[in-house]
Amino acid sequence: MRSSLLYSLMALMLTWAQAALAQSTLPRQVWIQLETRLNLEASLDSIEIYARDLDNVNGFEINGGWFGVAIGPYDPEQADAALQKFRAEGVIPRTSFTTTGASFGARFYPPAVTAQPAADTDRAANTAPQTAPPTEEPGAEQPISTAEQLEQAKASESAMTEAEKKYLQRALAWAEFYESDIDGLYGSGTRAAMKSWQYANGYNATGVLTAAQRAELIADYQFLLAGLGFEDVVDAQAGIALRLPSALLAPASYDPPFATYAAKDTGLAQVILISQRGDRDRLAALYEVMQTLSILPETGPRNLAKSSFTIEAYDDRLHTTGFATLQGGDIKGLIFVWPRGDTARRARVEEEIFTSFTSLSGTLGEAPILSAGLTPQEFLGSLTIRQPSFSQSGVFISREGHVLTAAQDFSECGKLQLQDGLPLSIAAQNAELAVLVPTQDAAAPSIGQFETRRPYAPQYVALGGYSYGGKLGAPSITMGQLQALTDLTGRAGVSRLEIDSLPGDIGGPIYDHYGSVIGILLPPPPQGSRQLPANVQFMANWPLISETLIAANAAASTETETVKLEPVDLANLAQETVALISCWP
């Protein structure tokens, strides 16, 4: 997103830059283009509707497989007045614009008419010749000279407003001919861009666009918006006005601090308005918690300033941009979500929405979570908080933050993290266990003490783990029994438990009644035709643990206690020694 766009977010919506296109006597006829569709059937449906109120509706093929609907032709001096009249009456879209029809191809409606609209007369001589020259009607105008066209182009250009000139600069920038500021000043940079555009499109490169050329350039600029149904929306509840692609979005739903215009059907596009009373602290809190939203991938630049923030986030599925500003105690902004891969259309739609954004009086009600200073776990308003692919438990084995846990298919993890966001890497892994190492400096609050002697069975044990994937903010203790020192096949090194564990407990330490770690909870074995009782679980004991530590070049403390612990003491021990590991896609 261009920086110039980000710093002009609160500007009033620019008016369409077609007002001066009907000036000058260069084009012999002018059309009012109403819309562009991707298929003929949809265009004919639109024509049928327009024809109820208008007598001169036409349909033309347009390059790229599109179909345009237009009314006319009009005398150039009358076209703009007709455009304004029909807009005011509401019989044509506000996005309609005047054009010479230079981009029109064959006419498909009315069916009996085959004539083509007139093309611009200053097209350079290197364009493809007609197979036979058109027959001139008696008294038809003759092409004027290049010098005359240049003078008329200058006269037409001088009548343009500042807003119209800025709009034309945006169109040149969109076509990748202009890279300077959008300032409405036609200096050497703008002139050079105009020359480049004229040359690329087969016109005489004068550096001054004719009215017909301006119409063609702007028609191309507006092309990607065809069929999106842009409308002016005034959201009185949020206190925001802007233009939105109503053909893609459903009506707003409100859940402070957001007004969400979600995609219709199963689309990914959506616009979320931000509207909330607040101060700098509230703005910063909103910015921080928004980083966890599922619609904001973690990759991409973002910035928090004293009274505003900007966000750009993308992955292989979504491209999300957004901003918010703090003015007069109101936090106003928006988030724009678009599917990844449709870069050209996304950028054009984004510009249309962002440049039309206007803050009005009023905000949505208080967001209960933000007002309480709490961190949401699953939802912020109606928006989903990003969740890991899976979470499991482990036990700290060194003061530097090394973690012993159960082996999993970590290959699906884009990143592994501890509960405080510290990234992890795999130091060693076998079929049962893994040792994970922080990739940044870390310090574990406490480490587990391992019992190296062969445990006895049966005995009561305690499992420490983040049973609910961190939702409780601390690990839980689950009581159970160690029933056998082997698994059901007699395999040593894996012991059998009877304990009611949950998926988040996998990898957690098994404590004896002294608080020593005697094993690591393993994932349940695959269930085939034989179904085991739900409370039958297995743990890896010291021989397997020792092998894994050696492979990771790590060590664990074996200083054990001799005083039995009460359940509350075991719970406190778990809070200090159990780690939460999250796998993120």
XYZ file of C-alpha atoms in Angstrom:
585
model
C 0.000 0.000 0.000
C 1.486 3.268 -1.077
C 2.602 5.575 1.752
C 0.878 8.520 0.121
C -2.386 6.608 0.363
C -1.914 5.824 4.045
C -1.347 9.475 4.940
C -4.462 10.701 3.116
C -6.977 8.339 4.638
C -9.200 11.009 6.163
C -9.619 13.066 2.968
C -13.102 13.557 1.572
C -14.073 11.163 -1.210
C -12.755 12.376 -4.535
C -15.372 13.157 -7.144
C -15.327 11.250 -10.427
C -13.007 12.882 -12.906
C -15.276 12.705 -15.892
C -16.766 16.226 -15.645
C -14.338 17.687 -18.176
C -14.254 14.733 -20.549
C -17.085 16.069 -22.706
C -15.297 19.395 -23.189
C -13.565 20.141 -26.500
C -14.940 19.535 -29.952
C -12.477 16.750 -30.704
C -14.747 13.687 -30.416
C -17.673 13.556 -32.814
C -19.806 11.585 -30.355
C -19.706 10.690 -26.685
C -21.249 7.784 -24.801
C -22.206 7.383 -21.158
C -20.877 4.021 -20.008
C -23.087 2.556 -17.270
C -21.394 -0.699 -16.341
C -19.206 -3.584 -17.493
C -20.029 -7.258 -17.049
C -18.071 -10.479 -17.419
C -20.712 -12.319 -19.439
C -23.212 -11.486 -22.157
C -26.256 -12.829 -20.310
C -25.704 -10.526 -17.319
C -25.219 -7.565 -19.644
C -28.489 -8.289 -21.465
C -30.275 -8.525 -18.114
C -28.947 -5.080 -17.172
C -29.898 -3.646 -20.568
C -33.456 -4.860 -20.095
C -33.677 -2.961 -16.807
C -32.106 0.261 -18.142
C -34.315 0.178 -21.233
C -37.395 0.637 -19.048
C -36.350 4.243 -18.348
C -33.952 5.032 -21.201
C -34.436 4.908 -24.967
C -30.859 4.818 -26.233
C -29.310 1.826 -24.419
C -26.493 0.023 -26.261
C -24.270 -2.986 -25.608
C -20.679 -3.292 -26.843
C -18.003 -5.934 -26.554
C -14.884 -4.674 -24.757
C -11.349 -6.014 -24.975
C -10.580 -8.804 -22.517
C -13.889 -10.637 -22.884
C -16.012 -8.026 -21.102
C -19.348 -6.549 -22.151
C -20.143 -2.879 -21.694
C -23.532 -1.201 -21.328
C -23.759 2.412 -22.544
C -26.307 5.049 -23.533
C -25.891 7.490 -26.403
C -24.345 8.680 -28.518
C -24.495 12.319 -27.396
C -23.109 15.549 -28.694
C -19.952 16.210 -26.649
C -21.411 19.449 -25.292
C -24.543 17.663 -24.034
C -23.070 14.461 -22.611
C -21.974 15.861 -19.254
C -25.358 17.479 -18.617
C -27.082 14.202 -19.464
C -24.727 12.302 -17.153
C -25.491 14.618 -14.223
C -29.250 14.566 -14.928
C -29.498 10.758 -15.049
C -27.339 10.397 -11.926
C -29.558 12.835 -10.040
C -32.671 10.926 -11.127
C -31.131 7.676 -9.964
C -31.661 5.837 -13.262
C -27.941 5.177 -13.840
C -25.160 4.184 -11.403
C -23.116 6.929 -9.747
C -20.021 5.256 -11.206
C -21.167 5.950 -14.795
C -18.765 8.031 -16.894
C -18.454 9.592 -20.335
C -16.282 8.017 -23.021
C -15.649 8.338 -26.747
C -16.067 4.567 -27.069
C -12.469 4.052 -28.151
C -12.361 0.813 -26.140
C -15.655 -0.485 -27.572
C -15.718 -3.388 -29.991
C -18.671 -4.949 -31.814
C -22.162 -3.845 -30.820
C -24.357 -6.690 -29.525
C -27.408 -4.574 -28.596
C -29.615 -3.516 -30.333
C -29.067 -6.695 -32.401
C -29.850 -5.066 -35.757
C -27.198 -2.352 -35.380
C -23.642 -3.267 -36.384
C -21.982 0.147 -36.619
C -18.979 0.777 -34.401
C -18.582 3.914 -32.274
C -16.133 6.469 -33.554
C -12.515 6.117 -32.462
C -10.095 8.876 -31.490
C -8.805 10.662 -34.611
C -5.236 11.161 -33.396
C -4.369 7.451 -33.211
C -0.870 7.154 -34.691
C -0.278 5.807 -38.163
C 1.387 2.619 -36.901
C -1.924 1.044 -35.849
C -3.358 -1.795 -37.960
C -5.059 -0.477 -41.148
C -8.679 -1.228 -42.016
C -9.231 -3.712 -44.827
C -11.307 -1.072 -46.572
C -11.580 2.641 -45.723
C -14.950 3.694 -44.285
C -17.224 5.583 -46.614
C -17.418 9.280 -45.731
C -20.906 10.731 -45.489
C -21.505 14.022 -47.293
C -20.450 16.913 -45.080
C -18.599 14.691 -42.566
C -15.868 16.352 -40.488
C -12.299 15.800 -41.674
C -9.545 14.849 -39.202
C -7.857 17.911 -37.767
C -4.096 18.377 -37.644
C -1.867 17.354 -34.763
C -1.150 21.006 -33.974
C -4.862 21.782 -33.776
C -5.462 18.737 -31.588
C -2.675 19.837 -29.229
C -4.147 23.314 -28.875
C -7.586 21.924 -28.206
C -6.144 19.405 -25.711
C -4.417 22.226 -23.827
C -7.629 24.237 -23.749
C -9.584 21.240 -22.492
C -6.966 20.423 -19.867
C -6.927 23.995 -18.523
C -10.608 23.639 -17.612
C -9.971 20.607 -15.368
C -10.377 20.982 -11.611
C -7.647 20.042 -9.129
C -9.595 16.939 -8.091
C -9.903 15.861 -11.726
C -6.166 16.339 -12.278
C -5.358 14.261 -9.184
C -7.708 11.544 -10.398
C -5.925 11.476 -13.746
C -2.544 11.217 -11.984
C -3.887 8.218 -10.064
C -4.943 6.626 -13.320
C -1.446 7.208 -14.770
C 0.103 5.765 -11.614
C -2.207 2.775 -11.790
C -1.111 2.194 -15.391
C 2.506 2.284 -14.057
C 3.518 5.403 -15.972
C 3.636 7.827 -13.019
C 5.504 7.472 -9.721
C 5.476 10.956 -8.145
C 3.084 12.588 -5.693
C -0.622 12.852 -6.416
C -0.718 16.644 -6.162
C -2.774 17.821 -9.148
C 0.223 19.732 -10.509
C 1.141 18.853 -14.076
C 4.916 19.256 -13.988
C 7.670 17.460 -15.862
C 6.931 14.129 -14.172
C 3.262 14.153 -15.140
C 4.065 15.310 -18.677
C 6.612 12.518 -19.079
C 4.029 10.006 -17.831
C 1.465 11.299 -20.327
C 3.984 11.003 -23.163
C 4.823 7.443 -22.140
C 1.155 6.484 -21.964
C 0.471 8.046 -25.393
C 3.417 6.266 -26.969
C 2.466 2.909 -25.409
C -1.093 3.246 -26.710
C -0.187 4.285 -30.258
C -0.892 8.023 -30.006
C 1.265 11.002 -30.914
C 3.387 11.635 -27.802
C 2.616 15.313 -27.137
C 2.595 15.184 -23.339
C -0.951 16.622 -23.242
C -3.846 14.174 -23.236
C -6.871 14.925 -25.333
C -10.333 14.606 -23.806
C -10.805 11.283 -25.607
C -7.453 9.987 -24.351
C -8.328 11.003 -20.794
C -11.594 9.119 -21.115
C -9.789 6.015 -22.359
C -7.179 6.166 -19.593
C -9.785 6.583 -16.867
C -12.005 3.885 -18.358
C -9.059 1.487 -18.084
C -8.480 2.690 -14.520
C -12.095 1.951 -13.607
C -12.160 -1.326 -15.502
C -11.249 -3.564 -12.557
C -14.122 -2.156 -10.498
C -16.736 -3.283 -13.016
C -19.380 -5.537 -11.553
C -18.366 -4.886 -7.925
C -21.320 -2.578 -7.327
C -19.545 0.263 -5.535
C -21.952 2.401 -3.533
C -21.675 5.298 -1.109
C -22.362 3.948 2.385
C -23.050 6.097 5.439
C -22.794 3.907 8.543
C -24.493 6.112 11.127
C -23.888 3.649 13.981
C -20.135 3.548 13.385
C -19.927 7.212 12.392
C -18.106 6.439 9.142
C -18.873 7.109 5.466
C -17.093 5.373 2.578
C -17.590 3.592 -0.742
C -18.014 -0.187 -0.595
C -18.331 -2.968 -3.216
C -21.905 -3.864 -2.293
C -22.066 -6.702 -4.836
C -19.520 -8.599 -2.720
C -20.497 -7.653 0.826
C -23.438 -8.439 3.073
C -25.097 -5.788 5.293
C -23.183 -4.756 8.391
C -23.264 -6.648 11.667
C -22.243 -4.804 14.823
C -20.142 -6.058 17.710
C -18.062 -3.229 19.257
C -15.505 -2.110 18.413
C -16.303 -3.426 14.902
C -18.930 -3.024 12.211
C -18.336 -5.999 9.926
C -19.330 -6.093 6.263
C -18.689 -9.792 5.671
C -18.424 -11.473 2.298
C -21.561 -12.761 0.664
C -21.758 -16.529 0.263
C -18.326 -18.114 0.791
C -16.128 -15.256 -0.423
C -13.094 -14.048 1.513
C -13.427 -10.311 0.911
C -14.669 -8.239 3.829
C -14.457 -4.747 5.272
C -14.435 -4.195 9.039
C -14.948 -0.679 10.364
C -13.274 0.269 13.664
C -15.252 2.698 15.813
C -14.646 3.257 19.506
C -14.177 5.998 22.085
C -10.712 5.894 23.589
C -7.290 7.325 24.218
C -3.716 6.379 23.344
C -3.724 3.441 25.750
C -6.946 2.102 24.246
C -5.532 2.557 20.724
C -2.366 0.638 21.677
C -4.383 -2.131 23.360
C -6.592 -2.477 20.277
C -3.519 -2.628 18.026
C -1.882 -5.350 20.142
C -4.909 -7.600 20.377
C -5.666 -7.199 16.677
C -2.344 -8.897 15.911
C -3.940 -12.154 17.057
C -6.930 -12.001 14.685
C -7.208 -14.832 12.188
C -7.785 -12.309 9.351
C -4.364 -10.756 10.073
C -1.609 -13.183 9.028
C 1.649 -12.654 10.894
C 3.742 -11.732 7.839
C 3.798 -8.106 6.713
C 4.722 -4.586 7.915
C 2.780 -2.801 10.632
C 3.355 0.261 12.761
C 1.931 1.759 15.955
C 2.364 5.515 16.449
C 1.070 7.802 19.208
C -2.267 8.529 17.571
C -2.559 5.985 14.744
C -1.567 2.577 13.497
C -1.257 0.890 10.108
C -1.307 -2.811 9.300
C -0.454 -4.880 6.247
C -0.583 -8.658 6.632
C -0.520 -11.488 4.128
C -0.041 -15.201 3.634
C -0.830 -17.614 0.792
C -4.577 -17.140 1.405
C -5.273 -13.536 2.475
C -3.949 -10.008 1.998
C -5.183 -7.685 4.741
C -4.562 -3.950 5.150
C -5.890 -1.581 7.778
C -5.468 1.581 9.798
C -6.943 3.493 12.708
C -6.514 7.064 13.927
C -7.246 8.753 17.246
C -8.866 12.174 16.928
C -10.885 14.014 19.549
C -11.286 10.912 21.675
C -12.603 8.810 18.777
C -10.746 5.812 17.366
C -11.847 5.327 13.757
C -10.421 3.083 11.049
C -10.971 -0.011 8.978
C -9.611 -3.425 8.034
C -9.790 -4.533 4.402
C -9.495 -8.266 3.642
C -9.038 -9.642 0.110
C -8.033 -13.064 -1.262
C -4.347 -13.418 -2.114
C -3.368 -13.598 -5.779
C -5.780 -10.973 -7.148
C -3.229 -8.193 -6.714
C -4.377 -5.717 -9.344
C -8.041 -5.786 -8.362
C -7.220 -5.763 -4.648
C -5.079 -2.648 -4.945
C -7.721 -0.838 -6.997
C -10.549 -1.740 -4.613
C -8.393 -0.845 -1.615
C -7.685 2.599 -3.034
C -11.368 3.210 -3.740
C -12.327 2.289 -0.171
C -9.464 3.997 1.647
C -9.586 7.315 -0.225
C -13.351 7.566 0.338
C -13.101 6.980 4.111
C -14.650 9.858 6.063
C -15.093 10.054 9.830
C -18.479 11.337 11.016
C -19.819 12.022 14.492
C -20.640 9.086 16.742
C -19.009 5.760 17.619
C -20.091 2.249 18.465
C -20.658 1.336 22.109
C -18.027 0.130 24.524
C -16.160 -3.098 23.772
C -16.504 -4.961 27.106
C -13.175 -6.780 26.787
C -11.162 -3.654 25.986
C -12.846 -1.606 28.686
C -11.954 -4.299 31.237
C -8.335 -4.466 30.075
C -8.604 -8.208 29.416
C -6.969 -10.186 26.620
C -9.549 -12.092 24.536
C -8.808 -15.775 23.943
C -11.194 -16.786 21.152
C -13.037 -13.715 19.824
C -12.564 -9.963 19.654
C -16.028 -8.632 18.919
C -17.285 -10.919 16.191
C -13.786 -11.635 14.829
C -11.972 -14.887 15.522
C -8.651 -14.940 17.357
C -5.982 -16.905 15.497
C -5.507 -20.382 17.025
C -2.550 -22.809 16.807
C -2.796 -26.067 14.871
C -2.321 -27.889 18.156
C -0.942 -27.318 21.635
C 0.639 -29.767 24.024
C 2.577 -29.816 27.260
C 6.194 -30.443 28.183
C 8.526 -30.092 31.153
C 11.440 -27.675 31.530
C 14.714 -29.555 31.951
C 17.203 -26.667 32.021
C 17.331 -23.095 33.251
C 17.929 -22.031 29.618
C 14.433 -23.196 28.690
C 15.063 -26.639 27.154
C 11.821 -28.622 27.088
C 11.220 -32.375 27.048
C 7.921 -33.395 25.473
C 6.213 -36.147 23.494
C 7.114 -36.519 19.823
C 4.573 -35.256 17.301
C 4.519 -34.555 13.576
C 6.143 -31.146 13.974
C 6.733 -30.938 10.210
C 3.306 -29.278 9.829
C 4.353 -26.440 12.140
C 5.430 -23.210 10.525
C 6.769 -22.336 13.953
C 6.861 -23.760 17.456
C 6.458 -21.421 20.409
C 6.427 -21.457 24.183
C 3.530 -19.852 26.016
C 5.316 -16.493 26.153
C 5.882 -16.459 22.388
C 9.505 -17.646 22.452
C 10.303 -19.651 19.303
C 11.542 -23.229 19.625
C 13.636 -25.539 17.476
C 13.987 -29.328 17.656
C 17.248 -30.484 19.232
C 16.454 -34.220 19.044
C 13.454 -36.394 18.308
C 12.682 -40.109 18.181
C 9.474 -42.090 17.900
C 8.337 -41.240 21.435
C 10.054 -38.076 22.703
C 11.527 -34.765 21.585
C 13.762 -32.112 23.118
C 12.960 -28.536 22.071
C 15.346 -25.600 22.467
C 14.523 -21.855 22.516
C 16.119 -20.009 19.610
C 16.429 -16.865 21.751
C 17.762 -16.312 25.254
C 15.239 -17.674 27.742
C 14.999 -18.580 31.398
C 12.746 -21.302 32.776
C 10.958 -20.466 36.069
C 11.929 -23.885 37.463
C 12.979 -27.315 36.183
C 11.672 -30.821 36.750
C 13.532 -33.267 38.998
C 13.721 -36.737 37.431
C 13.578 -40.047 39.278
C 16.027 -42.415 37.581
C 15.190 -45.551 39.512
C 12.656 -48.038 38.258
C 9.258 -46.946 39.594
C 6.965 -49.421 41.264
C 3.452 -50.257 40.224
C 0.728 -49.817 41.094
C 1.005 -46.372 42.648
C -0.906 -43.085 42.581
C 0.594 -40.446 40.287
C -0.202 -36.907 39.125
C -0.157 -35.582 35.584
C 0.830 -31.940 35.021
C -0.356 -30.400 31.776
C -2.158 -27.616 29.945
C -5.260 -29.763 29.604
C -7.231 -27.075 27.759
C -4.473 -25.762 25.519
C -3.646 -22.736 27.640
C -7.201 -21.396 27.962
C -6.921 -21.493 31.754
C -3.622 -19.614 31.716
C -1.930 -22.222 33.932
C -1.388 -26.000 33.939
C -3.724 -28.397 35.685
C -3.072 -31.429 37.858
C -4.907 -34.696 37.066
C -4.686 -37.604 39.480
C -4.395 -41.196 38.239
C -2.595 -44.496 38.708
C 0.521 -46.126 37.308
C -0.777 -49.664 36.671
C 2.102 -51.485 34.949
C 5.764 -50.899 34.050
C 5.254 -52.124 30.479
C 2.711 -51.475 27.770
C 0.048 -54.037 26.822
C 2.529 -55.937 24.634
C 5.110 -56.245 27.414
C 7.414 -53.587 25.976
C 9.751 -52.081 28.581
C 10.425 -48.330 28.704
C 6.727 -47.518 28.199
C 4.465 -47.845 31.242
C 0.682 -48.126 31.382
C -1.478 -45.581 33.190
C -5.105 -45.226 34.149
C -5.785 -41.506 33.971
C -8.386 -39.186 32.421
C -6.148 -37.001 30.283
C -6.985 -34.515 27.483
C -5.110 -33.765 24.219
C -3.442 -30.714 25.746
C -1.873 -32.912 28.429
C 0.205 -34.875 25.890
C 3.914 -34.430 26.614
C 3.288 -33.388 30.212
C 5.274 -34.792 33.154
C 4.023 -37.631 35.358
C 4.905 -36.907 39.005
C 5.153 -39.391 41.846
C 3.926 -38.368 45.317
C 7.340 -36.762 46.041
C 7.040 -34.432 43.045
C 9.723 -36.243 41.027
C 9.176 -36.735 37.286
C 8.919 -40.477 36.553
C 7.638 -40.250 32.960
C 6.243 -38.223 30.042
C 2.664 -38.730 28.850
C 2.620 -40.135 25.311
C -0.105 -39.674 22.667
C -2.775 -42.394 22.671
C -1.875 -45.326 20.410
C -3.691 -45.549 17.063
C -7.138 -47.108 17.455
C -7.755 -49.985 15.082
C -10.392 -52.656 15.367
C -9.596 -52.919 19.100
C -10.811 -49.938 21.151
C -9.116 -49.310 24.495
C -10.916 -47.710 27.441
C -10.617 -43.903 27.355
C -8.589 -43.766 30.581
C -5.886 -46.181 29.382
C -2.805 -44.072 28.604
C 0.957 -44.627 28.381
C 4.073 -42.824 29.514
C 7.725 -42.947 28.502
C 9.871 -43.647 31.574
C 13.515 -42.973 32.396
C 15.325 -45.356 29.953
C 13.629 -43.719 26.951
C 14.025 -40.244 28.474
C 17.740 -40.817 29.035
C 18.304 -41.921 25.414
C 16.541 -38.817 24.110
C 18.556 -36.473 26.353
C 21.823 -38.020 25.178
C 20.819 -37.572 21.533
C 20.043 -33.892 22.217
C 23.295 -33.401 24.157
C 21.157 -32.291 27.095
C 20.968 -33.236 30.743
C 18.234 -33.275 33.362
C 18.375 -32.795 37.110
C 18.082 -36.035 39.110
C 18.028 -34.499 42.581
C 14.845 -35.913 44.076
C 12.946 -35.043 47.255
C 12.011 -37.385 50.096
C 8.972 -35.522 51.437
C 5.537 -36.413 50.120
C 3.579 -33.546 48.599
C -0.063 -32.675 48.999
C -2.159 -32.097 45.813
C -1.971 -28.316 46.258
C 1.835 -28.536 46.413
C 1.867 -30.669 43.259
C -0.282 -28.031 41.531
C 2.197 -25.309 42.508
C 5.071 -27.451 41.286
C 3.342 -27.959 37.926
C 2.874 -24.197 37.460
C 6.633 -23.746 37.754
C 7.855 -26.702 35.692
C 5.247 -27.438 32.980
C 5.674 -25.742 29.590
C 2.988 -24.995 26.982
C 4.089 -25.703 23.399
C 2.069 -24.348 20.465
C 2.340 -25.397 16.827
C 1.411 -22.625 14.391
C 0.795 -23.249 10.686
